[in-house]
Amino acid sequence: MSIISTDISKAVALLTNEELVAIPTETVYGLAGNIYSEKAIKAIFETKKRPFFNPLIVHIPSINLLSDIVDYIPEKAQQLADAFWPGPITLVLKKKAIIPDMITAGKDTVAVRIPNHPTTLALLKQLPFPLAAPSANPFSSISPTCAQHVEDYFKDSIKMVLDGGVCESGIESTIIGFINDEPVIYRLGSTPIEAIEAVVGKIEIKNKKEVAPDAPGMLERHYAPKTKTVLTTQLLETINKYNGKRVGVITFQSEINDSAIDAQMALSKTGDLVEAASNLYQILHQLDKMQLDVIIAEKLPNYGLGKSVNDRLSRATKA
Ligand code: TXA
Ligand code: MG
């Protein structure tokens, strides 16, 4: 029996009862639980097989609730919240004592955002507590962009996926932290860096592999299909290298005429980076089911959402 449903009151009942519900957002589906329920938060980590050192994002329905959760809002954080919420920007701010340590992996900061999805906003408004929600996929695998992806992962471990259709932007939120009140990008995502800089000025990207990652979404291998994946600027030469293998190809926009290819998909036939980002995970999910020996992906232009897609693809290729 399917666990996919559009019944918001059923989701309210389950969440109130400390159960998990997968929820739609404009970026990817999240695996949600009451931030104040230890039982629910533990279940999130266990269901995803996520290490406890990797903190969760708190989802709220309105900017008025921000001060319940965080202690201090730098001016540029306020400007970003005003400009982009509801929307795919997550702000990492000093947490209030009331936020459980399990949510923040013991850090003194908490990640928070207002998702821009009508179903989940309606759900959050009916709940007396915010929702912690990491992407609804097993740790380090491809994030889900439709209800079916979540059901395929978790039908035996959760009771409900709240169906909100296909996620519009299709890759995770951009995560921004603050160092001496100045914003820093911890994870590239669906809000392009250029749009952020238009609000707060030049911003540093600090999402490279580091000793102790600030946001484990920066971990080298992440967002990865089971099939070996390769990212390249030399598409034809790379395809040639896998002569005799079952090859799947992801191009930016072109179609390649080569009988050695078993499957190919373009991220955006019109060369639109926003469309390319929205199709990325859906295409990775499809190709990953085809028993290919290798998925070869073409690197996108490195600006706008092209930068975010390249970031995800490069993490998908790590062995
Ligand atoms: O678009 C999204 O952000 C989706 C939807 C469901 O909202 N959520 C999502 O969650 O991508 P998750 O758990 O897959 O990624 C959350 C990232 C992780 O890389 C985590 O390390 C980082 O946020 N994070 C959470 N709290 C943090 C904190 N206090 N400091 C630094 N990074 C934090
Ligand atoms: Mg994730």
Short mmCIF file of C-alpha atoms and ligand atoms in Angstrom, two decimals:
data_model
loop_
_atom_site.label_atom_id
_atom_site.label_comp_id
_atom_site.label_asym_id
_atom_site.label_seq_id
_atom_site.Cartn_x
_atom_site.Cartn_y
_atom_site.Cartn_z
CA MET A 1 0.00 0.00 0.00
CA SER A 2 1.26 3.45 -0.86
CA ILE A 3 2.26 5.83 1.92
CA ILE A 4 1.82 8.85 -0.38
CA SER A 5 -1.10 11.12 0.58
CA THR A 6 -2.23 14.75 0.23
CA ASP A 7 -4.00 14.72 3.62
CA ILE A 8 -2.54 17.59 5.65
CA SER A 9 -4.59 16.77 8.78
CA LYS A 10 -3.21 13.26 8.77
CA ALA A 11 0.31 14.75 8.66
CA VAL A 12 -0.60 17.04 11.58
CA ALA A 13 -1.82 14.06 13.60
CA LEU A 14 1.27 11.95 12.94
CA LEU A 15 3.71 14.78 13.68
CA THR A 16 1.84 15.68 16.87
CA ASN A 17 2.20 12.06 17.86
CA GLU A 18 6.02 12.33 17.48
CA GLU A 19 6.06 10.35 14.21
CA LEU A 20 7.95 11.32 11.04
CA VAL A 21 6.31 12.60 7.85
CA ALA A 22 8.12 13.35 4.59
CA ILE A 23 7.18 16.83 3.42
CA PRO A 24 7.43 18.64 0.07
CA THR A 25 9.46 21.82 -0.25
CA GLU A 26 10.44 23.91 -3.26
CA THR A 27 13.95 22.38 -3.12
CA VAL A 28 13.72 18.68 -2.25
CA TYR A 29 11.48 16.54 0.01
CA GLY A 30 12.39 16.63 3.69
CA LEU A 31 12.05 13.95 6.39
CA ALA A 32 10.27 15.95 9.07
CA GLY A 33 9.76 15.67 12.82
CA ASN A 34 8.90 17.89 15.81
CA ILE A 35 12.11 19.71 16.84
CA TYR A 36 11.16 19.36 20.51
CA SER A 37 10.54 15.57 20.40
CA GLU A 38 13.63 13.55 21.21
CA LYS A 39 11.89 10.46 19.86
CA ALA A 40 11.20 12.08 16.49
CA ILE A 41 14.66 13.58 16.11
CA LYS A 42 16.33 10.26 16.94
CA ALA A 43 14.10 8.58 14.38
CA ILE A 44 15.21 11.07 11.70
CA PHE A 45 18.87 10.17 12.23
CA GLU A 46 18.13 6.44 12.42
CA THR A 47 15.87 6.35 9.37
CA LYS A 48 18.44 8.19 7.24
CA LYS A 49 21.42 6.38 8.80
CA ARG A 50 22.77 9.86 9.24
CA PRO A 51 25.73 10.41 11.58
CA PHE A 52 24.80 12.40 14.69
CA PHE A 53 27.53 14.97 13.96
CA ASN A 54 25.48 16.25 11.00
CA PRO A 55 23.01 18.91 12.22
CA LEU A 56 19.45 19.44 10.91
CA ILE A 57 17.64 22.41 9.35
CA VAL A 58 14.68 23.86 11.29
CA HIS A 59 11.67 24.87 9.16
CA ILE A 60 9.35 27.66 10.30
CA PRO A 61 6.25 29.18 8.63
CA SER A 62 6.85 32.83 9.41
CA ILE A 63 9.65 35.29 10.04
CA ASN A 64 8.01 36.29 13.36
CA LEU A 65 9.01 32.91 14.77
CA LEU A 66 12.71 33.41 14.04
CA SER A 67 13.38 35.12 17.34
CA ASP A 68 11.92 32.12 19.22
CA ILE A 69 14.73 30.02 17.82
CA VAL A 70 17.76 32.26 17.47
CA ASP A 71 19.38 34.62 19.92
CA TYR A 72 20.82 37.18 17.60
CA ILE A 73 20.18 38.26 13.99
CA PRO A 74 23.03 40.12 12.24
CA GLU A 75 21.85 42.94 9.97
CA LYS A 76 22.82 41.09 6.81
CA ALA A 77 20.96 38.00 7.98
CA GLN A 78 17.84 40.11 8.38
CA GLN A 79 18.34 41.54 4.88
CA LEU A 80 18.67 38.05 3.41
CA ALA A 81 15.61 36.77 5.26
CA ASP A 82 13.59 39.78 4.08
CA ALA A 83 14.77 39.32 0.49
CA PHE A 84 14.48 35.55 0.09
CA TRP A 85 12.03 34.04 2.59
CA PRO A 86 9.95 32.06 2.01
CA GLY A 87 12.54 30.50 -0.26
CA PRO A 88 15.64 28.37 -0.68
CA ILE A 89 18.06 30.12 1.66
CA THR A 90 19.04 28.63 5.02
CA LEU A 91 20.60 30.91 7.63
CA VAL A 92 22.90 29.53 10.32
CA LEU A 93 22.54 31.74 13.42
CA LYS A 94 23.29 31.68 17.18
CA LYS A 95 20.75 29.32 18.73
CA LYS A 96 18.47 29.89 21.70
CA ALA A 97 18.96 27.48 24.63
CA ILE A 98 15.55 25.91 23.96
CA ILE A 99 16.82 24.31 20.70
CA PRO A 100 17.86 20.72 21.53
CA ASP A 101 21.53 19.83 21.05
CA MET A 102 20.62 16.87 18.87
CA ILE A 103 19.23 19.25 16.22
CA THR A 104 22.45 21.25 16.08
CA ALA A 105 24.92 18.39 16.72
CA GLY A 106 26.07 20.24 19.82
CA LYS A 107 26.91 23.44 17.94
CA ASP A 108 25.85 26.80 19.35
CA THR A 109 24.28 27.69 16.00
CA VAL A 110 21.06 26.50 14.35
CA ALA A 111 20.18 26.34 10.65
CA VAL A 112 16.74 27.75 9.84
CA ARG A 113 14.60 28.52 6.81
CA ILE A 114 11.04 29.24 5.65
CA PRO A 115 10.31 26.84 2.79
CA ASN A 116 8.33 28.17 -0.17
CA HIS A 117 5.78 25.44 -0.70
CA PRO A 118 2.04 26.02 -0.14
CA THR A 119 1.35 22.54 1.29
CA THR A 120 4.18 22.63 3.79
CA LEU A 121 3.51 26.24 4.76
CA ALA A 122 -0.11 25.24 5.48
CA LEU A 123 1.13 22.26 7.51
CA LEU A 124 3.63 24.34 9.52
CA LYS A 125 0.95 26.93 10.31
CA GLN A 126 -1.22 24.22 11.86
CA LEU A 127 1.55 22.93 14.11
CA PRO A 128 2.55 24.50 17.45
CA PHE A 129 6.19 23.50 16.83
CA PRO A 130 8.74 23.91 13.99
CA LEU A 131 9.88 20.92 11.93
CA ALA A 132 13.40 19.61 11.65
CA ALA A 133 13.81 18.21 8.15
CA PRO A 134 16.90 16.93 6.40
CA SER A 135 16.50 15.81 2.81
CA ALA A 136 14.42 12.60 2.72
CA ASN A 137 17.09 10.22 1.45
CA PRO A 138 19.46 7.75 3.08
CA PHE A 139 22.70 9.49 4.09
CA SER A 140 24.83 10.54 1.09
CA SER A 141 22.44 9.28 -1.61
CA ILE A 142 20.49 11.32 -4.18
CA SER A 143 17.93 13.73 -2.72
CA PRO A 144 14.25 13.14 -3.57
CA THR A 145 12.41 15.61 -5.82
CA CYS A 146 9.03 13.88 -5.89
CA ALA A 147 6.90 11.83 -3.46
CA GLN A 148 7.65 8.59 -5.30
CA HIS A 149 11.41 8.98 -4.74
CA VAL A 150 10.76 9.13 -0.98
CA GLU A 151 8.40 6.17 -1.03
CA ASP A 152 11.04 4.14 -2.88
CA TYR A 153 13.57 4.93 -0.14
CA PHE A 154 11.44 4.72 3.00
CA LYS A 155 8.14 2.87 2.47
CA ASP A 156 9.06 0.38 5.18
CA SER A 157 10.25 2.88 7.75
CA ILE A 158 7.83 5.85 7.71
CA LYS A 159 4.04 6.12 7.65
CA MET A 160 3.44 9.02 5.28
CA VAL A 161 4.80 11.13 2.45
CA LEU A 162 2.79 14.34 2.15
CA ASP A 163 2.44 14.77 -1.60
CA GLY A 164 3.15 18.25 -2.91
CA GLY A 165 4.08 17.33 -6.48
CA VAL A 166 7.46 17.72 -8.11
CA CYS A 167 9.88 20.08 -6.33
CA GLU A 168 10.19 23.27 -8.32
CA SER A 169 13.84 24.15 -7.83
CA GLY A 170 15.09 20.59 -7.42
CA ILE A 171 18.33 21.12 -5.50
CA GLU A 172 18.81 21.99 -1.84
CA SER A 173 18.75 25.45 -0.29
CA THR A 174 21.82 27.65 -0.25
CA ILE A 175 23.26 27.67 3.30
CA ILE A 176 24.72 30.87 4.72
CA GLY A 177 26.60 31.23 7.98
CA PHE A 178 27.99 34.36 9.64
CA ILE A 179 31.53 35.14 10.77
CA ASN A 180 31.79 38.43 12.65
CA ASP A 181 28.34 39.26 11.27
CA GLU A 182 29.55 38.84 7.69
CA PRO A 183 27.79 36.20 5.55
CA VAL A 184 29.71 33.19 4.21
CA ILE A 185 28.34 30.49 1.89
CA TYR A 186 28.53 27.04 3.50
CA ARG A 187 26.65 25.19 0.77
CA LEU A 188 25.87 26.27 -2.78
CA GLY A 189 22.22 25.68 -3.63
CA SER A 190 19.09 26.85 -5.34
CA THR A 191 19.54 30.53 -4.64
CA PRO A 192 22.34 31.64 -6.98
CA ILE A 193 25.29 33.41 -5.41
CA GLU A 194 24.81 36.38 -7.76
CA ALA A 195 21.32 37.00 -6.31
CA ILE A 196 22.72 36.86 -2.78
CA GLU A 197 25.55 39.27 -3.62
CA ALA A 198 22.99 41.70 -5.06
CA VAL A 199 21.57 41.99 -1.53
CA VAL A 200 24.62 41.81 0.77
CA GLY A 201 27.64 42.44 -1.45
CA LYS A 202 30.59 40.17 -2.21
CA ILE A 203 30.40 36.88 -0.33
CA GLU A 204 33.00 34.21 0.30
CA ILE A 205 32.32 30.54 -0.52
CA LYS A 206 33.58 28.27 2.20
CA ASN A 207 32.21 24.95 1.00
CA LYS A 208 35.42 23.16 0.13
CA LYS A 209 36.46 20.01 1.95
CA GLU A 210 37.85 20.99 5.31
CA VAL A 211 39.07 19.22 8.40
CA ALA A 212 35.78 19.59 10.24
CA PRO A 213 33.16 20.71 7.76
CA ASP A 214 30.92 23.54 8.94
CA ALA A 215 28.07 22.00 6.98
CA PRO A 216 28.51 18.27 6.28
CA GLY A 217 26.63 18.84 3.00
CA MET A 218 30.18 19.79 2.09
CA LEU A 219 31.39 16.26 2.66
CA GLU A 220 33.23 15.16 -0.44
CA ARG A 221 31.01 12.24 -1.34
CA HIS A 222 27.36 13.21 -1.11
CA TYR A 223 24.28 13.40 -3.32
CA ALA A 224 25.61 10.27 -5.02
CA PRO A 225 24.03 7.62 -7.25
CA LYS A 226 25.03 3.98 -6.74
CA THR A 227 26.36 3.91 -10.30
CA LYS A 228 29.91 5.16 -10.83
CA THR A 229 29.62 8.77 -11.97
CA VAL A 230 32.13 10.92 -13.85
CA LEU A 231 32.09 14.69 -14.40
CA THR A 232 33.90 16.03 -17.45
CA THR A 233 34.44 18.96 -19.77
CA GLN A 234 35.59 16.53 -22.53
CA LEU A 235 32.41 14.57 -23.13
CA LEU A 236 33.28 12.66 -26.32
CA GLU A 237 36.75 11.64 -25.17
CA THR A 238 35.38 10.42 -21.85
CA ILE A 239 32.65 8.40 -23.59
CA ASN A 240 35.36 6.78 -25.76
CA LYS A 241 37.28 5.73 -22.66
CA TYR A 242 34.33 3.55 -21.62
CA ASN A 243 34.12 1.69 -24.92
CA GLY A 244 32.24 -1.60 -24.48
CA LYS A 245 30.63 -0.53 -21.19
CA ARG A 246 27.01 0.41 -20.56
CA VAL A 247 27.22 4.18 -20.65
CA GLY A 248 24.68 6.79 -19.56
CA VAL A 249 25.28 10.43 -20.42
CA ILE A 250 23.97 13.65 -18.88
CA THR A 251 24.49 16.63 -21.15
CA PHE A 252 23.69 20.25 -20.44
CA GLN A 253 21.60 20.82 -23.55
CA SER A 254 22.89 18.98 -26.59
CA GLU A 255 22.07 15.52 -27.89
CA ILE A 256 25.03 13.35 -28.78
CA ASN A 257 25.06 11.04 -31.76
CA ASP A 258 27.08 8.08 -30.64
CA SER A 259 25.94 4.47 -30.79
CA ALA A 260 28.18 3.63 -27.81
CA ILE A 261 25.73 5.45 -25.51
CA ASP A 262 23.00 3.36 -23.85
CA ALA A 263 21.01 6.25 -22.37
CA GLN A 264 21.31 10.00 -22.53
CA MET A 265 19.42 12.91 -21.00
CA ALA A 266 19.80 16.66 -21.33
CA LEU A 267 19.40 18.82 -18.21
CA SER A 268 17.84 21.64 -20.26
CA LYS A 269 17.30 21.52 -24.01
CA THR A 270 17.07 25.31 -24.07
CA GLY A 271 20.27 25.79 -22.05
CA ASP A 272 18.45 27.26 -19.04
CA LEU A 273 20.47 26.79 -15.83
CA VAL A 274 17.39 27.05 -13.59
CA GLU A 275 15.70 24.26 -15.53
CA ALA A 276 18.93 22.25 -15.49
CA ALA A 277 19.09 22.43 -11.68
CA SER A 278 15.45 21.41 -11.35
CA ASN A 279 16.01 18.31 -13.51
CA LEU A 280 19.31 17.14 -12.03
CA TYR A 281 18.23 14.71 -9.28
CA GLN A 282 15.26 13.39 -11.23
CA ILE A 283 17.64 12.45 -14.07
CA LEU A 284 20.21 10.95 -11.68
CA HIS A 285 17.45 8.84 -10.09
CA GLN A 286 16.35 7.60 -13.53
CA LEU A 287 19.82 6.75 -14.81
CA ASP A 288 20.75 5.09 -11.52
CA LYS A 289 17.96 2.55 -12.07
CA MET A 290 19.22 1.48 -15.50
CA GLN A 291 22.07 -0.85 -14.50
CA LEU A 292 24.66 1.23 -16.29
CA ASP A 293 28.39 0.78 -15.74
CA VAL A 294 28.98 4.50 -15.67
CA ILE A 295 27.14 7.82 -15.78
CA ILE A 296 29.13 10.53 -17.58
CA ALA A 297 28.00 14.08 -16.84
CA GLU A 298 28.98 17.19 -18.73
CA LYS A 299 30.15 20.11 -16.61
CA LEU A 300 27.84 23.14 -16.79
CA PRO A 301 28.86 26.78 -17.26
CA ASN A 302 30.24 27.79 -13.86
CA TYR A 303 27.91 30.66 -12.93
CA GLY A 304 24.39 31.06 -11.55
CA LEU A 305 22.83 27.71 -10.77
CA GLY A 306 25.43 26.08 -13.04
CA LYS A 307 27.85 26.51 -10.12
CA SER A 308 25.46 24.72 -7.73
CA VAL A 309 24.84 21.86 -10.19
CA ASN A 310 28.60 21.44 -10.75
CA ASP A 311 29.08 21.31 -6.98
CA ARG A 312 26.51 18.50 -6.61
CA LEU A 313 27.87 16.57 -9.59
CA SER A 314 31.43 16.79 -8.34
CA ARG A 315 30.34 15.35 -4.97
CA ALA A 316 28.38 12.61 -6.76
CA THR A 317 31.58 11.50 -8.51
CA LYS A 318 33.73 10.90 -5.45
CA ALA A 319 34.52 7.23 -4.92
O1 TXA B 1 16.69 22.55 0.77
C1 TXA B 1 17.05 22.11 1.87
O2 TXA B 1 17.84 22.70 2.59
C2 TXA B 1 16.44 20.76 2.30
C3 TXA B 1 14.94 20.95 2.53
C4 TXA B 1 14.27 19.72 3.05
O3 TXA B 1 14.75 22.06 3.38
N1 TXA B 1 17.10 20.27 3.47
C5 TXA B 1 18.37 19.78 3.45
O4 TXA B 1 18.77 19.25 4.65
O5 TXA B 1 19.07 19.80 2.46
P1 TXA B 1 20.07 18.35 4.84
O6 TXA B 1 20.00 17.87 6.22
O7 TXA B 1 20.14 17.33 3.77
O8 TXA B 1 21.23 19.36 4.74
C6 TXA B 1 21.38 20.28 5.79
C7 TXA B 1 22.74 20.87 5.79
C8 TXA B 1 23.78 19.87 6.20
O9 TXA B 1 24.88 19.98 5.32
C9 TXA B 1 24.13 20.35 7.59
O10 TXA B 1 25.45 20.05 7.91
C10 TXA B 1 23.91 21.84 7.49
O11 TXA B 1 22.75 21.93 6.73
N2 TXA B 1 23.68 22.45 8.82
C11 TXA B 1 22.64 22.26 9.63
N3 TXA B 1 22.82 22.93 10.81
C12 TXA B 1 24.00 23.55 10.72
C13 TXA B 1 24.76 24.38 11.59
N4 TXA B 1 24.33 24.72 12.81
N5 TXA B 1 25.95 24.84 11.14
C14 TXA B 1 26.39 24.51 9.92
N6 TXA B 1 25.73 23.72 9.05
C15 TXA B 1 24.56 23.25 9.44
MG MG B 2 20.82 16.04 2.33
#
